[in-house]
Amino acid sequence: MPEMSAPPHINLVDPELYSHGDPFTQWRWLRANAPVHWQPPSDLPGFWSLTRYDDVRTAYRDAETFSSAQGILLRPVEHGADPGGGRTLALTDPPRHRRLRALVDEWFAVRSIRGLEPEMRGITRGVVDRALDLGSVDFVADVAARVPLYVICQMMGVPESDWEHLYELTSQAFAAGDPLTRRFAHLEILGYFETLQAAKAADPGDDLVSVLATAVVDGERLSPDDVLLNCDNLLVGGTENTRIAAAGGMLAFMERPGQWQALAGDADLLPSAVEEVLRWTSTATHIMRTATRRAEIHGQSIEAGDKVVFWLPSANRDESVFDDPDVFDVHRRPNRHLALGFGEHFCLGSVLARVELRLLYGELLGRSVRVEPDGEPALLDSIVVNGPERLPVVMKPGAA
Ligand code: HEM
């Protein structure tokens, strides 16, 4: 790989880098020249950056040394410890993590998701019908956000009459923009699930909130707070990344009509296209761990308590693993990307997310829907998730 003579200024924690800049130049340089790179403290703690595929995978594999219990996302030091630390699925270490995961694993297994497919197809069809009626839409808000939200609401036992309300709240809670609006919307979501979990604890149904509200782990019921934090984990996990990946994939297709045509000509390509969308969009920008003991990576000593950050989009463009990593190719095989994580905390919703993407693109292709740009997309201003915040398009029905 050619070494670049002048190193770029490295600052991966500037949100604008992801909305208006080019993080790939920095990641490429880091992979080639400084695979274990120290980012000094700012309002965020200092941390080690891992940018190579193999290093991220190796660290992922060692959940004892690289713990999730103190948070998996960088957060300002003044915000203190993550409230979910040691309590939610994403923020616990083994052995408790395994026990929490065992409660819900079955719900997200291939067989269960296959059983849900007819309903998911109906939801997807309804969302596409509505967008076609509107014609001119924001693909993020009107299409990509709705499918995963309605599906996870269904799995969690949220009555259908409340889906639209939760859609409004999650749109406000996740949108970049006024932090106060986001905070209030999030509090309202928590309030909603507080009421729902109490109702499900008293009268359990066949849904995820009932599972959590009645769960016994290590001989004890989960506390109402723990149930709530885990519901939040499922709702956020179930919607945010899929929304951005679906929209980011659509953007990639609009920029490369040949790839969409290839897919239209051969439906068997859908599974590999979905993998390529996941790799290409790598919507989870970073995932953090905290070292529980001394470790060494490429001769660099990592001390107990140090934060270590995995940059997933960088790992997924590692030229030592992927041929032509900067090319979006629906035929790509193999495609062992890390967009859904790896190891102990591998994405619980991986099967669901893949099916959602397949059904959405399949629905558009099957009906020969034309999706055309209708203005400039806007990218998210965030170091946590990356991809389109807004994607204005015109959607037109295909020839009957
Ligand atoms: C394109 C869509 C998605 C992407 C890119 C994505 C990405 C990820 C990543 C990178 C992780 C690993 C976090 C870590 O290493 O600490 C993860 C974990 C998780 N994801 Fe997803 N995810 C997606 C869809 C979903 C869906 C649909 C759900 C449904 C509930 C979901 C729920 C979760 C949960 C609960 C975890 C924590 C699992 C654990 O810690 O054991 N995700 N996801």
Coordinates of C-alpha atoms and ligand atoms in Angstrom, one line a residue:
M1 CA 0.0 0.0 0.0
P2 CA 1.4 3.4 -0.9
E3 CA 2.3 5.5 2.2
M4 CA 1.0 9.0 2.1
S5 CA 3.8 11.5 2.7
A6 CA 2.0 14.2 4.7
P7 CA -0.2 12.7 7.5
P8 CA -3.6 14.2 7.6
H9 CA -4.7 16.0 10.8
I10 CA -6.2 13.2 12.8
N11 CA -9.4 14.1 14.7
L12 CA -12.0 11.4 14.5
V13 CA -14.3 12.9 17.1
D14 CA -15.4 16.0 15.2
P15 CA -19.1 15.3 14.2
E16 CA -18.7 17.5 11.2
L17 CA -16.2 15.1 9.8
Y18 CA -19.1 12.7 9.2
S19 CA -21.6 15.3 7.8
H20 CA -19.3 17.4 5.6
G21 CA -15.8 15.8 5.7
D22 CA -14.0 12.7 4.7
P23 CA -13.1 10.3 7.6
F24 CA -11.8 7.7 5.1
T25 CA -8.7 9.7 4.4
Q26 CA -7.8 9.7 8.1
W27 CA -8.8 6.0 8.5
R28 CA -6.7 5.0 5.5
W29 CA -3.7 6.8 6.9
L30 CA -4.1 5.3 10.3
R31 CA -4.5 1.8 9.0
A32 CA -1.2 2.2 7.0
N33 CA 0.8 4.2 9.6
A34 CA -0.6 4.1 13.1
P35 CA -2.9 1.2 13.7
V36 CA -3.0 1.9 17.4
H37 CA -3.4 5.6 17.7
W38 CA -3.9 7.7 20.8
Q39 CA -6.5 10.4 20.6
P40 CA -5.9 12.8 23.5
P41 CA -8.7 13.7 25.9
S42 CA -11.1 16.6 25.0
D43 CA -14.6 16.9 26.4
L44 CA -14.4 13.2 25.6
P45 CA -11.9 10.9 27.4
G46 CA -8.7 10.0 25.6
F47 CA -8.8 6.7 23.8
W48 CA -6.9 4.3 21.6
S49 CA -8.2 4.0 18.0
L50 CA -8.1 0.6 16.2
T51 CA -8.7 0.9 12.5
R52 CA -7.5 -2.4 11.0
Y53 CA -9.9 -5.3 10.4
D54 CA -7.8 -7.9 12.1
D55 CA -7.1 -5.8 15.2
V56 CA -10.8 -5.0 15.7
R57 CA -11.7 -8.6 15.3
T58 CA -9.0 -9.8 17.7
A59 CA -10.1 -7.3 20.3
Y60 CA -13.7 -8.1 19.8
R61 CA -12.9 -11.8 20.5
D62 CA -11.5 -11.0 23.9
A63 CA -14.5 -9.7 25.9
E64 CA -12.7 -10.4 29.2
T65 CA -9.9 -7.9 28.4
F66 CA -12.1 -5.5 26.5
S67 CA -15.2 -4.9 28.6
S68 CA -18.5 -3.4 27.6
A69 CA -19.7 -2.7 31.1
Q70 CA -18.5 0.9 31.2
G71 CA -20.2 1.9 28.0
I72 CA -19.7 1.1 24.3
L73 CA -19.9 4.7 23.0
L74 CA -17.8 7.7 23.7
R75 CA -19.6 10.2 25.9
P76 CA -18.5 13.5 27.4
V77 CA -16.7 13.1 30.6
E78 CA -19.0 15.5 32.3
H79 CA -22.0 13.3 31.6
G80 CA -20.5 10.7 33.9
A81 CA -21.0 6.9 33.7
D82 CA -23.4 5.4 31.2
P83 CA -26.6 4.6 33.2
G84 CA -27.0 1.3 31.4
G85 CA -23.5 0.2 32.4
G86 CA -23.6 -3.4 33.8
R87 CA -27.4 -3.5 33.3
T88 CA -28.4 -3.7 29.6
L89 CA -27.6 -6.4 27.1
A90 CA -25.1 -4.3 25.2
L91 CA -23.4 -3.0 28.4
T92 CA -22.8 -6.2 30.4
D93 CA -20.0 -8.6 30.3
P94 CA -20.1 -12.4 30.6
P95 CA -21.4 -14.3 32.5
R96 CA -24.4 -11.9 33.2
H97 CA -24.4 -10.9 29.5
R98 CA -25.0 -14.5 28.4
R99 CA -28.0 -14.8 30.8
L100 CA -29.6 -11.6 29.6
R101 CA -29.1 -12.6 26.0
A102 CA -30.5 -16.0 26.6
L103 CA -33.8 -14.3 27.5
V104 CA -34.3 -12.8 24.1
D105 CA -32.0 -14.8 21.7
E106 CA -34.7 -17.1 20.6
W107 CA -36.9 -14.2 19.5
F108 CA -34.3 -13.1 17.0
A109 CA -33.2 -16.5 15.7
V110 CA -33.6 -17.4 12.0
R111 CA -36.7 -19.5 12.7
S112 CA -38.5 -16.8 14.6
I113 CA -37.8 -14.1 12.1
R114 CA -38.8 -16.4 9.3
G115 CA -42.2 -16.8 11.0
L116 CA -42.5 -13.0 11.1
E117 CA -41.7 -12.6 7.5
P118 CA -45.2 -12.5 6.1
E119 CA -46.1 -9.7 8.6
M120 CA -42.9 -7.9 7.8
R121 CA -43.7 -8.1 4.1
G122 CA -47.1 -6.6 4.7
I123 CA -45.6 -3.7 6.8
T124 CA -43.0 -3.1 4.1
R125 CA -45.7 -3.1 1.3
G126 CA -47.8 -0.6 3.3
V127 CA -44.8 1.7 3.8
V128 CA -43.9 1.6 0.1
D129 CA -47.6 2.2 -0.9
R130 CA -47.8 5.2 1.3
A131 CA -44.6 6.7 -0.2
L132 CA -45.8 6.1 -3.7
D133 CA -49.0 7.9 -2.9
L134 CA -47.0 10.8 -1.6
G135 CA -44.6 10.7 -4.5
S136 CA -42.1 13.2 -3.2
V137 CA -40.7 11.9 0.1
D138 CA -37.7 11.8 2.4
F139 CA -36.6 8.3 2.0
V140 CA -35.1 8.3 5.5
A141 CA -38.2 9.5 7.4
D142 CA -40.9 8.1 5.1
V143 CA -39.5 4.7 4.2
A144 CA -36.3 3.6 5.9
A145 CA -37.4 4.7 9.4
R146 CA -40.9 3.2 9.4
V147 CA -40.2 -0.4 8.4
P148 CA -37.8 -1.3 11.3
L149 CA -39.8 0.8 13.8
Y150 CA -43.1 -0.9 13.1
V151 CA -41.5 -4.3 13.1
I152 CA -39.8 -3.9 16.5
C153 CA -43.0 -2.3 17.9
Q154 CA -44.8 -5.5 16.8
M155 CA -42.2 -7.7 18.5
M156 CA -42.2 -5.7 21.7
G157 CA -46.0 -5.9 22.0
V158 CA -46.7 -2.2 21.4
P159 CA -50.4 -1.9 20.3
E160 CA -50.6 -0.9 16.6
S161 CA -52.6 2.2 17.5
D162 CA -49.4 3.5 19.3
W163 CA -46.9 2.9 16.4
E164 CA -47.3 6.3 14.9
H165 CA -46.9 8.0 18.2
L166 CA -43.6 6.1 18.8
Y167 CA -42.6 6.8 15.2
E168 CA -42.9 10.6 16.0
L169 CA -41.0 10.2 19.3
T170 CA -38.2 8.2 17.9
S171 CA -37.8 10.6 14.9
Q172 CA -37.4 13.4 17.4
A173 CA -35.2 11.4 19.7
F174 CA -32.7 10.3 17.0
A175 CA -32.7 13.3 14.7
A176 CA -29.7 15.5 14.8
G177 CA -30.7 19.0 15.8
D178 CA -31.9 20.5 19.0
P179 CA -30.5 18.4 21.9
L180 CA -33.3 19.5 24.2
T181 CA -36.0 18.2 21.8
R182 CA -34.1 14.9 21.6
R183 CA -33.9 14.6 25.3
F184 CA -37.6 15.3 25.9
A185 CA -38.6 12.8 23.2
H186 CA -36.3 10.2 24.7
L187 CA -37.8 10.8 28.2
E188 CA -41.3 10.4 26.7
I189 CA -40.2 7.1 25.1
L190 CA -39.0 5.9 28.5
G191 CA -42.2 7.0 30.1
Y192 CA -44.2 5.1 27.5
F193 CA -42.2 1.8 28.2
E194 CA -42.5 2.3 31.9
T195 CA -46.3 2.1 31.6
L196 CA -46.2 -0.7 29.1
Q197 CA -43.8 -2.8 31.2
A198 CA -46.0 -2.4 34.3
A199 CA -49.0 -3.6 32.2
K200 CA -47.1 -6.5 30.8
A201 CA -45.8 -7.5 34.2
A202 CA -49.3 -7.7 35.5
D203 CA -50.7 -9.4 32.4
P204 CA -48.0 -10.9 30.2
G205 CA -48.5 -11.5 26.5
D206 CA -46.4 -13.2 23.8
D207 CA -44.0 -10.3 23.2
L208 CA -40.5 -9.1 24.2
V209 CA -41.6 -6.5 26.8
S210 CA -43.5 -9.3 28.6
V211 CA -40.4 -11.5 28.4
L212 CA -38.3 -8.8 30.1
A213 CA -40.9 -7.7 32.5
T214 CA -41.3 -11.2 33.9
A215 CA -37.7 -12.4 33.5
V216 CA -35.7 -14.0 36.3
V217 CA -31.9 -13.7 36.0
D218 CA -29.5 -15.1 38.6
G219 CA -32.5 -15.9 40.8
E220 CA -34.0 -12.4 40.8
R221 CA -36.5 -10.5 38.7
L222 CA -35.0 -7.8 36.6
S223 CA -35.7 -4.4 38.4
P224 CA -38.2 -2.1 36.6
D225 CA -35.3 0.2 35.8
D226 CA -33.3 -2.7 34.2
V227 CA -36.4 -3.7 32.2
L228 CA -36.8 -0.2 31.0
L229 CA -33.1 0.2 30.0
N230 CA -33.3 -3.1 28.1
C231 CA -36.5 -2.0 26.3
D232 CA -34.7 1.2 25.3
N233 CA -31.7 -0.9 24.0
L234 CA -34.1 -3.0 21.9
L235 CA -36.0 0.0 20.5
V236 CA -32.9 2.0 19.7
G237 CA -31.0 -1.0 18.4
G238 CA -34.0 -2.2 16.4
T239 CA -34.5 1.1 14.6
E240 CA -31.6 3.5 14.3
N241 CA -29.0 1.5 12.4
T242 CA -31.4 -0.2 10.1
R243 CA -33.0 3.1 9.2
I244 CA -29.6 4.6 8.3
A245 CA -28.4 1.5 6.5
A246 CA -31.5 1.2 4.4
A247 CA -31.3 4.8 3.4
G248 CA -27.5 4.7 2.9
G249 CA -27.9 1.7 0.7
M250 CA -30.5 3.5 -1.4
L251 CA -28.2 6.4 -1.8
A252 CA -25.4 4.1 -2.9
F253 CA -27.8 2.6 -5.5
M254 CA -29.0 6.0 -6.8
E255 CA -25.4 7.0 -7.3
R256 CA -24.6 3.8 -9.1
P257 CA -27.7 2.9 -11.3
G258 CA -25.8 0.0 -12.8
Q259 CA -25.7 -1.8 -9.4
W260 CA -29.5 -1.4 -9.0
Q261 CA -30.0 -2.7 -12.6
A262 CA -27.8 -5.7 -11.8
L263 CA -30.0 -6.4 -8.9
A264 CA -33.2 -5.9 -10.9
G265 CA -31.9 -8.4 -13.4
D266 CA -31.0 -11.1 -10.9
A267 CA -33.0 -11.4 -7.7
D268 CA -30.6 -14.1 -6.4
L269 CA -28.1 -11.2 -5.9
L270 CA -30.3 -9.7 -3.1
P271 CA -28.5 -11.5 -0.2
S272 CA -25.0 -10.4 -1.3
A273 CA -26.3 -6.9 -2.1
V274 CA -27.6 -6.7 1.5
E275 CA -24.2 -7.7 2.8
E276 CA -22.6 -5.1 0.6
V277 CA -25.1 -2.4 1.8
L278 CA -24.1 -3.4 5.4
R279 CA -20.4 -3.2 4.7
W280 CA -20.6 0.0 2.7
T281 CA -22.9 1.9 5.1
S282 CA -21.2 0.6 8.3
T283 CA -23.7 2.8 10.2
A284 CA -22.3 2.1 13.6
T285 CA -19.3 4.4 13.4
H286 CA -17.5 3.4 16.5
I287 CA -17.8 0.9 19.3
M288 CA -15.9 1.3 22.5
R289 CA -14.4 -1.0 25.1
T290 CA -12.6 -0.5 28.4
A291 CA -9.5 -2.6 29.1
T292 CA -9.8 -4.6 32.3
R293 CA -6.1 -5.5 32.3
R294 CA -2.9 -4.6 30.5
A295 CA -2.8 -5.6 26.8
E296 CA -0.4 -5.1 24.0
I297 CA -1.4 -4.4 20.3
H298 CA 1.4 -4.0 17.7
G299 CA 3.8 -3.4 20.6
Q300 CA 1.7 -0.6 22.1
S301 CA 0.8 -1.1 25.7
I302 CA -2.8 -0.6 26.6
E303 CA -3.3 -0.2 30.4
A304 CA -6.2 -1.3 32.5
G305 CA -8.9 1.3 32.4
D306 CA -7.9 2.6 29.0
K307 CA -10.6 3.2 26.4
V308 CA -10.2 1.4 23.1
V309 CA -12.4 2.4 20.2
F310 CA -13.1 0.3 17.1
W311 CA -13.8 2.3 13.9
L312 CA -16.1 -0.2 12.1
P313 CA -16.3 1.6 8.7
S314 CA -12.5 1.6 8.6
A315 CA -12.2 -2.1 9.4
N316 CA -14.8 -2.7 6.6
R317 CA -12.6 -0.8 4.1
D318 CA -9.4 -2.6 5.1
E319 CA -7.5 -3.2 1.8
S320 CA -5.7 -6.2 3.3
V321 CA -9.1 -8.0 3.6
F322 CA -11.4 -6.6 0.9
D323 CA -10.5 -6.3 -2.8
D324 CA -11.2 -2.8 -4.1
P325 CA -12.6 -1.8 -0.7
D326 CA -13.8 1.6 -1.9
V327 CA -16.0 0.0 -4.6
F328 CA -19.6 -0.7 -3.9
D329 CA -20.3 -4.1 -5.5
V330 CA -23.4 -6.2 -5.1
H331 CA -21.6 -9.2 -6.3
R332 CA -18.9 -9.0 -3.6
R333 CA -18.1 -12.5 -2.1
P334 CA -16.8 -13.2 0.4
N335 CA -17.9 -10.3 2.5
R336 CA -17.0 -10.9 6.1
H337 CA -17.7 -7.3 7.2
L338 CA -17.9 -6.2 10.8
A339 CA -20.8 -3.9 10.4
L340 CA -22.9 -5.9 12.9
G341 CA -20.0 -6.3 15.3
F342 CA -18.3 -9.7 16.2
G343 CA -18.1 -12.1 19.1
E344 CA -19.8 -11.9 22.4
H345 CA -22.0 -8.9 21.5
F346 CA -22.6 -9.7 17.8
C347 CA -25.7 -7.8 16.8
L348 CA -28.8 -9.5 18.4
G349 CA -30.9 -8.2 15.5
S350 CA -28.6 -9.3 12.6
V351 CA -31.1 -11.7 11.1
L352 CA -33.9 -9.2 11.5
A353 CA -31.9 -6.4 10.0
R354 CA -30.9 -8.5 7.0
V355 CA -34.5 -9.6 6.3
E356 CA -35.8 -6.0 6.7
L357 CA -33.3 -4.8 4.1
R358 CA -34.0 -7.7 1.8
L359 CA -37.7 -7.1 2.0
L360 CA -37.5 -3.4 1.4
Y361 CA -35.2 -3.5 -1.6
G362 CA -37.1 -6.6 -2.8
E363 CA -40.4 -4.7 -2.6
L364 CA -39.0 -1.8 -4.6
L365 CA -37.4 -4.1 -7.2
G366 CA -40.4 -6.4 -7.5
R367 CA -42.7 -3.5 -8.3
S368 CA -40.1 -1.8 -10.5
V369 CA -40.4 1.3 -8.3
R370 CA -38.2 4.1 -9.6
V371 CA -36.4 6.0 -6.8
E372 CA -34.9 9.2 -8.1
P373 CA -33.0 12.0 -6.3
D374 CA -35.1 15.1 -5.5
G375 CA -32.5 17.4 -3.9
E376 CA -29.3 17.2 -1.9
P377 CA -29.1 14.5 0.8
A378 CA -27.9 15.6 4.3
L379 CA -25.6 13.4 6.3
L380 CA -25.8 12.9 10.1
D381 CA -23.6 15.2 12.2
S382 CA -22.6 12.5 14.7
I383 CA -19.7 10.4 15.8
V384 CA -22.0 7.5 16.8
V385 CA -23.9 6.7 13.6
N386 CA -23.1 7.8 10.1
G387 CA -25.2 8.0 7.0
P388 CA -28.1 10.0 5.6
E389 CA -30.2 12.1 7.9
R390 CA -32.4 13.2 5.0
L391 CA -32.7 11.7 1.5
P392 CA -35.2 13.6 -0.6
V393 CA -36.4 11.4 -3.5
V394 CA -39.3 11.0 -5.9
M395 CA -40.8 7.6 -5.9
K396 CA -42.7 6.5 -9.0
P397 CA -44.6 3.3 -9.6
G398 CA -43.2 1.0 -12.2
A399 CA -45.1 0.1 -15.4
A400 CA -48.1 -2.1 -14.6
Ligands
HEM1 C1 -28.3 -2.4 9.8 C2 -28.7 -2.6 11.0 C3 -27.9 -2.8 12.3 C4 -26.6 -2.6 12.5 C5 -25.5 -2.0 11.5 C6 -26.3 -3.0 13.9 C7 -25.0 -2.9 14.5 C8 -24.7 -3.4 15.7 C9 -23.4 -3.6 16.2 C10 -22.1 -3.1 15.6 C11 -23.5 -4.2 17.4 C12 -22.4 -4.6 18.3 C13 -22.2 -3.7 19.5 C14 -21.0 -4.0 20.3 O1 -20.0 -4.6 19.8 O2 -20.9 -3.7 21.5 C15 -24.9 -4.4 17.7 C16 -25.4 -5.0 18.8 C17 -26.8 -5.0 19.1 N1 -27.8 -4.8 18.2 FE1 -27.6 -4.3 16.3 N2 -27.4 -3.4 14.4 C18 -28.4 -3.4 13.5 C19 -29.7 -3.8 13.6 C20 -30.3 -4.2 14.8 C21 -31.7 -4.6 15.0 C22 -32.7 -4.7 13.9 C23 -31.8 -4.9 16.3 C24 -33.1 -5.4 16.9 C25 -33.4 -5.4 18.1 C26 -30.5 -4.7 17.0 C27 -30.3 -4.9 18.3 C28 -29.0 -5.0 18.8 C29 -28.7 -5.3 20.2 C30 -29.8 -5.5 21.3 C31 -27.3 -5.3 20.4 C32 -26.6 -5.7 21.6 C33 -26.2 -7.2 21.6 C34 -25.4 -7.6 22.7 O3 -24.7 -6.8 23.3 O4 -25.4 -8.8 23.0 N3 -29.6 -4.3 16.0 N4 -25.6 -4.0 16.6

